[in-house]
Short mmCIF file of C-alpha atoms and ligand atoms in Angstrom, two decimals:
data_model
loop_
_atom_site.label_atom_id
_atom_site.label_comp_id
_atom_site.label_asym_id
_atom_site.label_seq_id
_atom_site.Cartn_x
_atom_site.Cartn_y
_atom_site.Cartn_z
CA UNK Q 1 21.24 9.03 -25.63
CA UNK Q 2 20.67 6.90 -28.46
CA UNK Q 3 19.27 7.18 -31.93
CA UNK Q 4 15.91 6.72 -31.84
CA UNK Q 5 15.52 3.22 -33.69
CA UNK Q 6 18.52 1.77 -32.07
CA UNK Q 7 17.12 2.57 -28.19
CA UNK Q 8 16.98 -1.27 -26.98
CA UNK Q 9 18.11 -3.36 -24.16
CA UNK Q 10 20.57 -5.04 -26.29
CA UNK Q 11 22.00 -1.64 -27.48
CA UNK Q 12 21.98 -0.04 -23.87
CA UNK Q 13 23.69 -3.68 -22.59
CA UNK Q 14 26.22 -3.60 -25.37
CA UNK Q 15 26.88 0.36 -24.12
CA UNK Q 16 27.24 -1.00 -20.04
CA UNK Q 17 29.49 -3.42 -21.21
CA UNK Q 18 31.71 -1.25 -22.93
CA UNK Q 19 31.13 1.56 -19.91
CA UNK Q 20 32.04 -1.64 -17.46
CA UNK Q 21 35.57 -1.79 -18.96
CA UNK Q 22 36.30 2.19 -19.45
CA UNK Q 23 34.94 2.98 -16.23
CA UNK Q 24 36.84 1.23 -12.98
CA UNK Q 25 34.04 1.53 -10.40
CA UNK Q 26 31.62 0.79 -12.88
CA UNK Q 27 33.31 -2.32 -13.14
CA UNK Q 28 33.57 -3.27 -9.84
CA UNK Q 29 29.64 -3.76 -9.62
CA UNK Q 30 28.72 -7.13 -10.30
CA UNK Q 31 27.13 -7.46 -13.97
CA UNK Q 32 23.77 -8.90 -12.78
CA UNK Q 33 23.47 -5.86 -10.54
CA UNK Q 34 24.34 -3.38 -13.40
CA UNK Q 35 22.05 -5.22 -15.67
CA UNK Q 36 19.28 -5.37 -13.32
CA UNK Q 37 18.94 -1.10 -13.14
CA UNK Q 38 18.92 -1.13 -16.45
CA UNK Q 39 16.30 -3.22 -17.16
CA UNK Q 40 14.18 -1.55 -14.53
CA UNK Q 41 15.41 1.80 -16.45
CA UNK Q 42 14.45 0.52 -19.84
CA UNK Q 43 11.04 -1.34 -18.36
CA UNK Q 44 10.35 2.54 -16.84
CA UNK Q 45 10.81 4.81 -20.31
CA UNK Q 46 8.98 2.09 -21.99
CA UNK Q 47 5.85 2.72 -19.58
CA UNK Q 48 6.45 6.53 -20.38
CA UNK Q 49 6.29 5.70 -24.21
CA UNK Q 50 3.23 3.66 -23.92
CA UNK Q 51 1.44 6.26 -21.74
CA UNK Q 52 1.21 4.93 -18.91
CA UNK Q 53 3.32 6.65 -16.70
CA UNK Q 54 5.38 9.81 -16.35
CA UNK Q 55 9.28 10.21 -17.35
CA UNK Q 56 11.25 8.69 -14.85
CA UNK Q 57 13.13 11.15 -12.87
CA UNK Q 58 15.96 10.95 -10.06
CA UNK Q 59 15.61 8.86 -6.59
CA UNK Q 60 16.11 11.35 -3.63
CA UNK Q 61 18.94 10.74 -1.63
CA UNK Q 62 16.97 10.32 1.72
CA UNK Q 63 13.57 9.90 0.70
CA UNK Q 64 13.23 7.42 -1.89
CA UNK Q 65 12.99 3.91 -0.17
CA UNK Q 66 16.44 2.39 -0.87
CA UNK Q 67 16.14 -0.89 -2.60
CA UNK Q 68 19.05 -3.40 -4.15
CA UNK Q 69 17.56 -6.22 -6.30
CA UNK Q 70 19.41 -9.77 -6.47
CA UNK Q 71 18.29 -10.89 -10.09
CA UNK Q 72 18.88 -14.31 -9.50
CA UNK Q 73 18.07 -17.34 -7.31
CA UNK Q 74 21.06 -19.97 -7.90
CA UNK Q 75 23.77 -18.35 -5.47
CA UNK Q 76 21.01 -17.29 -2.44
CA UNK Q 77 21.90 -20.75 -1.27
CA UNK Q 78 19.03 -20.42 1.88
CA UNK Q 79 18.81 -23.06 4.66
CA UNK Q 80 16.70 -22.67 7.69
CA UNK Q 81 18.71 -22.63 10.49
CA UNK Q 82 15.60 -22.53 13.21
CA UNK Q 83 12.14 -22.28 13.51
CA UNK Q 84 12.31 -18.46 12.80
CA UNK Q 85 15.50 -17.72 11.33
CA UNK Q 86 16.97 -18.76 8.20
CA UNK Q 87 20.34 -18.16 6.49
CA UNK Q 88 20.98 -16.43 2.36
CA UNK Q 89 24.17 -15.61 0.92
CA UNK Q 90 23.62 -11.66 -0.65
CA UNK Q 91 26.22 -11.18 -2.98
CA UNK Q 92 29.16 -8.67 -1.98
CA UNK Q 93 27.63 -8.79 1.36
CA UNK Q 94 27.88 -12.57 2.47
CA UNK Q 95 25.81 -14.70 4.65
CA UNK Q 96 23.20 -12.82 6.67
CA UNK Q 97 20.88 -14.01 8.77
CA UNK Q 98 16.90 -13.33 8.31
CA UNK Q 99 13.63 -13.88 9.67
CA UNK Q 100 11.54 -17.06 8.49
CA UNK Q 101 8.25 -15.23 7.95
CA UNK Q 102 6.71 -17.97 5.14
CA UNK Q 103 6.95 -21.10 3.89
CA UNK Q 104 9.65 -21.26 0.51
CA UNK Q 105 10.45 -23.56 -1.79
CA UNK Q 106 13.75 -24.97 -0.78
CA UNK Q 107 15.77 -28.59 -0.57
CA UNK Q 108 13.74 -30.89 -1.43
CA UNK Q 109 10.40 -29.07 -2.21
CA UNK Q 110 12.40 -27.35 -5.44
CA UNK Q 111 11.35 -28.27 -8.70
CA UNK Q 112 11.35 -26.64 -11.74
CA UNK Q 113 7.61 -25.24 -10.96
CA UNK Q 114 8.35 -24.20 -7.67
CA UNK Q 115 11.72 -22.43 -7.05
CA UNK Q 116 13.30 -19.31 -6.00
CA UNK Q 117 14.22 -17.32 -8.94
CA UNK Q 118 15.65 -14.21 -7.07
CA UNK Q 119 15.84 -11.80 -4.31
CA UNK Q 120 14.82 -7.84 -2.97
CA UNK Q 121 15.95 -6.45 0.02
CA UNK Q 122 14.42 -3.14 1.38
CA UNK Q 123 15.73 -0.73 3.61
CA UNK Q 124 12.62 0.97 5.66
CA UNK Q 125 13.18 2.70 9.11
CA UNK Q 126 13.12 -0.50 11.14
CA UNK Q 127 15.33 -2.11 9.25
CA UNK Q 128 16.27 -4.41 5.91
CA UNK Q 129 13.89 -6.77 4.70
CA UNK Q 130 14.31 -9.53 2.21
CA UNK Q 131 11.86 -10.33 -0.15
CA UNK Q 132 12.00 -13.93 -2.16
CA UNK Q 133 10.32 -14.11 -5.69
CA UNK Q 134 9.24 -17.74 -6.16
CA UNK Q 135 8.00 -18.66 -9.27
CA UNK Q 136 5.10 -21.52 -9.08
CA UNK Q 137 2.65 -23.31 -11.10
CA UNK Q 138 -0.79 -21.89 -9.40
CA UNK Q 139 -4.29 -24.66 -9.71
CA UNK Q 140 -7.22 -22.52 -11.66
CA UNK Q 141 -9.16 -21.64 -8.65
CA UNK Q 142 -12.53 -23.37 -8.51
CA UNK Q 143 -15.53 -20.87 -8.50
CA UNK Q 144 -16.37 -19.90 -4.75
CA UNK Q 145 -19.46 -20.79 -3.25
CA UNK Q 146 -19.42 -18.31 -0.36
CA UNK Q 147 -22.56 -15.56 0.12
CA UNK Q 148 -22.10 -12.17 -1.24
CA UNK Q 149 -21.07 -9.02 0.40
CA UNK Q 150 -21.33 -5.54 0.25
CA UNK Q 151 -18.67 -3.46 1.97
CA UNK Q 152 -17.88 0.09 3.04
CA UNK Q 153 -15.19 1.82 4.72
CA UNK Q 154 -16.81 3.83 7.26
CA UNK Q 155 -16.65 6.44 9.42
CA UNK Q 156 -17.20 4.50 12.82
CA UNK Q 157 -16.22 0.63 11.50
CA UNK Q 158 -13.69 0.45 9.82
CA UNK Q 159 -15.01 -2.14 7.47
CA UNK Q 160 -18.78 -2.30 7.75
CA UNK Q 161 -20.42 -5.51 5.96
CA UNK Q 162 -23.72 -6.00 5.01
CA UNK Q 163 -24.63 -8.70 6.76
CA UNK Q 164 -23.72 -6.87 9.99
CA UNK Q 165 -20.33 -8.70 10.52
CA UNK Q 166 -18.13 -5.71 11.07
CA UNK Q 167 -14.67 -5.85 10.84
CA UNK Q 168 -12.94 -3.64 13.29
CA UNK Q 169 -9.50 -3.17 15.17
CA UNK Q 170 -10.73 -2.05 18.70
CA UNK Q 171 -7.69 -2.94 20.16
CA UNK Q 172 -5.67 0.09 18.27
CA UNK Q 173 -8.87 2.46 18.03
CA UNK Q 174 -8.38 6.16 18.46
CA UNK Q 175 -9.91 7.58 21.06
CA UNK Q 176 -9.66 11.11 22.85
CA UNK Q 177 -6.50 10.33 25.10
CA UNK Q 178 -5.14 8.64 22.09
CA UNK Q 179 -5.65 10.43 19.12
CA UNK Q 180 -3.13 8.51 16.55
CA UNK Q 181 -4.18 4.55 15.72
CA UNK Q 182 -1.86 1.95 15.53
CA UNK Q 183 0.14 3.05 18.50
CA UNK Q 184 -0.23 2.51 21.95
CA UNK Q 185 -0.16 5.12 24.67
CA UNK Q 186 3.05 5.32 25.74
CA UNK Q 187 4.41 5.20 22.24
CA UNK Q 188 1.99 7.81 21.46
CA UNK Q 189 3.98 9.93 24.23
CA UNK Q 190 7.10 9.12 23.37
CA UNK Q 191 6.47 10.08 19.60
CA UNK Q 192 5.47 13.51 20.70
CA UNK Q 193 8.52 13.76 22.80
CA UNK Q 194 10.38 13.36 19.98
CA UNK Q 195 8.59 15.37 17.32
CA UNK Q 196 9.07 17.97 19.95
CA UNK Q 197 12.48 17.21 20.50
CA UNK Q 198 12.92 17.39 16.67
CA UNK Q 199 11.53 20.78 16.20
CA UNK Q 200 13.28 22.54 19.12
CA UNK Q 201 16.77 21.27 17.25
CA UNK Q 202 15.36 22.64 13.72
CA UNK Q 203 15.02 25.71 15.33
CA UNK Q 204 18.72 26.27 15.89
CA UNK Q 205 19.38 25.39 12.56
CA UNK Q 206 20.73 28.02 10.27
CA UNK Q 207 19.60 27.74 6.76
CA UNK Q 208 21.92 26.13 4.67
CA UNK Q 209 23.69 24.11 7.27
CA UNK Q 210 23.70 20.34 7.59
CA UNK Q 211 21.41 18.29 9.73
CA UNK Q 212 23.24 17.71 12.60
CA UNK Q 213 23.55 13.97 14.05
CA UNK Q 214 21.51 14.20 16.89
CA UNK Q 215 18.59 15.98 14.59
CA UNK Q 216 19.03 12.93 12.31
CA UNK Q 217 18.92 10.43 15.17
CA UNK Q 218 15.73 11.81 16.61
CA UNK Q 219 14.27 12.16 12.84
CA UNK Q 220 14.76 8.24 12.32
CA UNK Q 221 13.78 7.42 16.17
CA UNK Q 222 10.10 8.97 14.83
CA UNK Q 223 10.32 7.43 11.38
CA UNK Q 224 10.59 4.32 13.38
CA UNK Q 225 7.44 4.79 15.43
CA UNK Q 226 5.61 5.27 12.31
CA UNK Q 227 6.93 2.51 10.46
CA UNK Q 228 6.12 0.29 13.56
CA UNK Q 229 2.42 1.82 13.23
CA UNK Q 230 1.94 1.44 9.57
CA UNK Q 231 3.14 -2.35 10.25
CA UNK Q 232 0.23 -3.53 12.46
CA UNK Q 233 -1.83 -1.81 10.05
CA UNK Q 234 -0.90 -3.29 7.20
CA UNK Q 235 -1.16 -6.69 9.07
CA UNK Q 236 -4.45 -6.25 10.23
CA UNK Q 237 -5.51 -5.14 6.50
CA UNK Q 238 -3.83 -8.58 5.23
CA UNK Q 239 -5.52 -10.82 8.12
CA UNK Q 240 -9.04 -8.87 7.86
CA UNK Q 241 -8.92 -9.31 3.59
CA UNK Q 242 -8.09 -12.38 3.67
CA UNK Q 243 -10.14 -13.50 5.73
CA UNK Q 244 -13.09 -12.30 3.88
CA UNK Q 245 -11.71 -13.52 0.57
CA UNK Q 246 -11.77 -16.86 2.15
CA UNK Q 247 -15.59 -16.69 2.95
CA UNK Q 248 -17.47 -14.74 0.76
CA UNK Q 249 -17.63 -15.06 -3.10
CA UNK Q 250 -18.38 -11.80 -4.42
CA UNK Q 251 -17.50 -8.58 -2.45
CA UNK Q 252 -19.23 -5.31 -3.88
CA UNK Q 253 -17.67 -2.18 -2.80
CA UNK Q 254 -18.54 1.48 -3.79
CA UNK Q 255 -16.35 3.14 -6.73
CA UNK Q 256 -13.81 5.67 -4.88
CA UNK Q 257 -14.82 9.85 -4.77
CA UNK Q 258 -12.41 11.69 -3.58
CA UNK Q 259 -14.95 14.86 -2.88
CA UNK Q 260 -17.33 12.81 -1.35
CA UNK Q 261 -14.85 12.44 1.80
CA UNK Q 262 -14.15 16.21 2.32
CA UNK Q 263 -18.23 16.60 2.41
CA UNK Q 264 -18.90 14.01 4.83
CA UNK Q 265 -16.21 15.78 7.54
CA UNK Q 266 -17.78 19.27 7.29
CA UNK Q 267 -21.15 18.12 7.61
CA UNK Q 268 -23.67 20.58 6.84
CA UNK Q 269 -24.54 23.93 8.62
CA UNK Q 270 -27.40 22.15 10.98
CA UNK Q 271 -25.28 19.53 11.32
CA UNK Q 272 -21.55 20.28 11.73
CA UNK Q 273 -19.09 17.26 11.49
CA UNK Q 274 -16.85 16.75 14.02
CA UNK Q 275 -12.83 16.90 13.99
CA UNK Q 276 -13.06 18.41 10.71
CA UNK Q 277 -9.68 19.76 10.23
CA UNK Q 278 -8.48 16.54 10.81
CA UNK Q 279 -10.42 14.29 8.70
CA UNK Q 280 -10.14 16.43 5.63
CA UNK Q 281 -6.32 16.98 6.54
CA UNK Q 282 -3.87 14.40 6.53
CA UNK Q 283 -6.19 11.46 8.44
CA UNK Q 284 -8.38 12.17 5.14
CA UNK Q 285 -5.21 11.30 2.95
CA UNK Q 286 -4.20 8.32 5.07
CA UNK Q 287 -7.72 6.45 5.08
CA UNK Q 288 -7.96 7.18 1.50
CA UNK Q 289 -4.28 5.49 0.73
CA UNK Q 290 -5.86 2.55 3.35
CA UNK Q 291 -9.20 1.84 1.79
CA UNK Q 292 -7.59 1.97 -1.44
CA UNK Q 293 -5.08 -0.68 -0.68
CA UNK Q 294 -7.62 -2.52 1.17
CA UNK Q 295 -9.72 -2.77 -2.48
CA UNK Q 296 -6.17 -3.72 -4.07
CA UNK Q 297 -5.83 -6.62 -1.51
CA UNK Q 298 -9.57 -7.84 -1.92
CA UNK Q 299 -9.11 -7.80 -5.89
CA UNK Q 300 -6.20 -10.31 -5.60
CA UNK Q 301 -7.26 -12.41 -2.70
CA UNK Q 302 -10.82 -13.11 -4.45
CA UNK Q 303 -9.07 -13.98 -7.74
CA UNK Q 304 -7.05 -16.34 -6.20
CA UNK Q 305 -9.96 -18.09 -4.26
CA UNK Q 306 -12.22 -18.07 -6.92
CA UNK Q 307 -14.12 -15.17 -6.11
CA UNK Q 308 -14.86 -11.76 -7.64
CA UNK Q 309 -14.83 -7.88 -6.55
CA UNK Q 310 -17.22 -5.82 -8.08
CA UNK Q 311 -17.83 -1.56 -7.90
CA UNK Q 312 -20.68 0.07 -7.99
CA UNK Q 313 -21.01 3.78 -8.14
CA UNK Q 314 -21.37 5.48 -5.00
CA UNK Q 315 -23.50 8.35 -4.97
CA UNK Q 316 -26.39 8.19 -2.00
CA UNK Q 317 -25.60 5.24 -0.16
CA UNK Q 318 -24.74 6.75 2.72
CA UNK Q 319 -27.93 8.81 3.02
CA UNK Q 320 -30.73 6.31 1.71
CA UNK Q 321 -32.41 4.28 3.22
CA UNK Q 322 -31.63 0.40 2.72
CA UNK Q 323 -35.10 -0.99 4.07
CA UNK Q 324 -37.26 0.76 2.14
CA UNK Q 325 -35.00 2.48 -0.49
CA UNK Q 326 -36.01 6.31 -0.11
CA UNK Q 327 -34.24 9.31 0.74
CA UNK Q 328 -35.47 10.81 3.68
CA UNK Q 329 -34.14 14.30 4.38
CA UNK Q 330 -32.07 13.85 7.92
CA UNK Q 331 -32.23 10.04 8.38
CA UNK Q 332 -29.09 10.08 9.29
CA UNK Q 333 -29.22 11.04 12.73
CA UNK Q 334 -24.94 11.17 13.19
CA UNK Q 335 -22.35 9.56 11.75
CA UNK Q 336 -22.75 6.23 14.06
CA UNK Q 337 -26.59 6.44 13.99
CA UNK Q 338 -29.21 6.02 11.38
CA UNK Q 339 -33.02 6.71 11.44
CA UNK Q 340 -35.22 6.05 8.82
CA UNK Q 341 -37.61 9.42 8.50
CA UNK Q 342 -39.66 7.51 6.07
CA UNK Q 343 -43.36 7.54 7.70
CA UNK Q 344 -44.12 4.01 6.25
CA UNK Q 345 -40.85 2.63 7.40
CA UNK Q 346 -38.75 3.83 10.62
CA UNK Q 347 -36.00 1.28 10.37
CA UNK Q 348 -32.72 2.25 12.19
CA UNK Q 349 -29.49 0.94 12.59
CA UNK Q 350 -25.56 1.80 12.49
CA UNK Q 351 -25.41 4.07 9.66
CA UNK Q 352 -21.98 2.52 7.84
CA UNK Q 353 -23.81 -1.34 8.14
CA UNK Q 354 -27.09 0.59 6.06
CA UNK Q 355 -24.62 1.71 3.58
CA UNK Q 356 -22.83 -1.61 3.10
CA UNK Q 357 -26.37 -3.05 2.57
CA UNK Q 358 -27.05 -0.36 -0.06
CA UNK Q 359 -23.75 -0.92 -1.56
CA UNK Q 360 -25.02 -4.76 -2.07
CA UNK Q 361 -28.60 -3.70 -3.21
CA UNK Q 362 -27.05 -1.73 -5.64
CA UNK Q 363 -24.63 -4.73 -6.64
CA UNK Q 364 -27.88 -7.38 -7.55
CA UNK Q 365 -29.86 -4.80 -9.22
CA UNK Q 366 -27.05 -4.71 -11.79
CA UNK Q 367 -25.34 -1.01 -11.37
CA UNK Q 368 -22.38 -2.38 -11.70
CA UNK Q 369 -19.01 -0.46 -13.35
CA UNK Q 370 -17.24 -1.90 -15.91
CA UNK Q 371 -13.88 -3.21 -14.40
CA UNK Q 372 -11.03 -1.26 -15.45
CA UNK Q 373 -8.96 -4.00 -15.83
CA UNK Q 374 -9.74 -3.40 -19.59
CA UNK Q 375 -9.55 0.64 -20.00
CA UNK Q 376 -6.12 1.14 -17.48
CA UNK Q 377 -4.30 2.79 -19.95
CA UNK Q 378 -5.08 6.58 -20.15
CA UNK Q 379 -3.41 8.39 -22.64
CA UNK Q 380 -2.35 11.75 -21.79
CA UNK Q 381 -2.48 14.45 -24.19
CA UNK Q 382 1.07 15.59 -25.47
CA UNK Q 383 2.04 18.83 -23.90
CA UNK Q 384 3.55 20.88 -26.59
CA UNK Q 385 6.73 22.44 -25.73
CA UNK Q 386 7.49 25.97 -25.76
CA UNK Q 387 9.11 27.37 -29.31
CA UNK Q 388 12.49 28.14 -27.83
CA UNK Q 389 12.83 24.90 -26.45
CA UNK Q 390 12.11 22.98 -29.80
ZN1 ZN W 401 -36.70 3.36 5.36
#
């Protein structure tokens, strides 16, 4: 609410301040906390100024993930009290106890370029987590040496290569009996118990009143399910990326299209796709959120082995032909299979390894995108407000 010129952090600190001592619960908080939200407030209008984002608006009270920041490392005082446990004092909260998931920098191996400068904990369905930032000095990764790669994310591997070294999870694969991934049978069962469960109670709800107890217990026994699900995926996507960050050197993958997704679930009219309600539904939505964190891990895994991820636009590689390079109507026989039609050629193979290899054909003969490292900023164009608003 201030003046224009004088909207800084120093002004809106100098304002908390003052708020700190007029207001008594304001000034129970502890500063750092206070000052933390609004630096994350200020940091957020300042992206909106710049273009890069929207205004910020309001947190939900039940759906925004609830998040506390601890701004600074000197009071965390953490020990390791066993191989898997350690011990951190959070402040108005005391000593807790948490898991020992990674190596930090504490006792002795703290120095000046590797310590703990603060804290984050996280509330998700399964529970609080803590997360440590640890500021270090990283070595300039030498170049890698590794082979190149071409990868897509396909229909029947998850992560087809080129060089035929799929990367797949067959041990949480969907299947007929088992429809969702991630989740074993009987927790497959049990979350449709409850979803069930959950929408018999909704029915007796009258509009307007509260969710009852029970309804809430049964909506946060699911949420847990699917946090639990969207773990071991995220875990395989870590293990699988970095793994291939750590062998090859340059990983080409095709530039993102959203439409290109919805087309390859219908099919066409000879050739129907299968399930396709589901794949252009909300499966559609959650392999698109998974492929493009998958790209977001490889981009930061090769960078810090010395590697480099490269796009190329993706128009026709799942229909061509990666032998002899020609699109022949209806070599692809079905979304597993693919049959060259190509008189001179006939090559066949699994159709999502012949795209990977035309995803890395297109890579060496130079169709390569720009990165967008460069370009991320998009300005918006000003929406002009209506006159009786001005
Ligand atoms: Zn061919």
């Amino acid at each position: 609410m201030l003046p224009k010129e004088r909207r800084s952090l120093a002004a809106a600190d100098a304002a908390i301040r003052r708020a700190r001592k007029e207001i008594d619960w304001l000034g129970v908080l502890p500063a750092q906390a206070a000052q933390a939200v609004l630096k994350t407030y200020v940091q957020a209008w300042k992206n909106c100024w710049e273009g890069r984002t929207d205004a910020p608006n309001f947190k939900a009270r039940f759906r925004t993930v609830m998040s506390v920041d601890v701004p600074q490392g000197r009071d965390l005082n953490i020990t390791r009290v066993h191989r898997n446990w350690g011990m951190v004092n959070i402040p108005k909260v005391g000593r807790v106890r948490f898991r020992w998931t990674k190596d930090l920098p504490i006792g002795k191996r703290a120095n000046a370029d590797n310590r703990i400068t603060g804290a984050r904990l996280v509330k998700d369905p399964l529970g609080w987590h803590i997360a440590f930032r640890v500021q270090t000095q990283e070595p300039k990764p030498v170049p890698h040496t590794g082979p190149e790669v071409g990868i897509d994310g396909g229909v029947t591997v998850p992560l087809a290569l080129s060089d035929g070294n799929h990367r797949t999870h067959d041990q949480w694969k969907s299947t007929k009996n088992k429809p969702n991934t991630w989740l074993t049978g009987d927790e497959q069962a049990k979350l449709l118990r409850l979803e069930r469960r959950a929408a018999q109670r909704k029915q007796h709800r009258r509009p307007g009143e509260r969710t009852s107890n029970r309804l809430r217990t049964t909506y946060d026994q699911i949420a847990g399910l699917r946090a639990r699900a969207k773990r071991r995926h995220l875990d395989w996507q870590h293990r699988t990326t970095t793994a291939i960050a750590q062998h090859y050197s340059v990983v080409v993958v095709e530039a993102l299209q959203v439409t290109n997704m919805v087309k390859s679930a219908k099919g066409t009219v000879d050739e129907p796709g299968k399930n396709v309600a589901q794949k252009s539904g909300l499966n559609r939505s959650i392999s698109q959120e998974a492929w493009g964190r998958t790209v977001g891990m490889l981009t930061y895994k090769l960078a810090s082995h010395g590697g480099t991820l490269h796009k190329v636009p993706a128009p026709g590689t799942s229909q061509r032909c990666s032998a002899c390079g020609f699109t022949t109507p209806g070599s692809r026989e079905n979304q597993a299979l693919f049959v060259c039609k190509n008189p001179g050629c006939g090559w066949s193979g699994n159709a999502d390894h012949n795209a990977a290899r035309n995803i890395l054909h297109l890579y060496r003969m130079g169709h390569v995108l720009i990165p967008a490292a460069g370009r991320a900023v998009v300005r918006r164009a000003k929406r002009v407000k209506p006159t009786a608003a001005r």
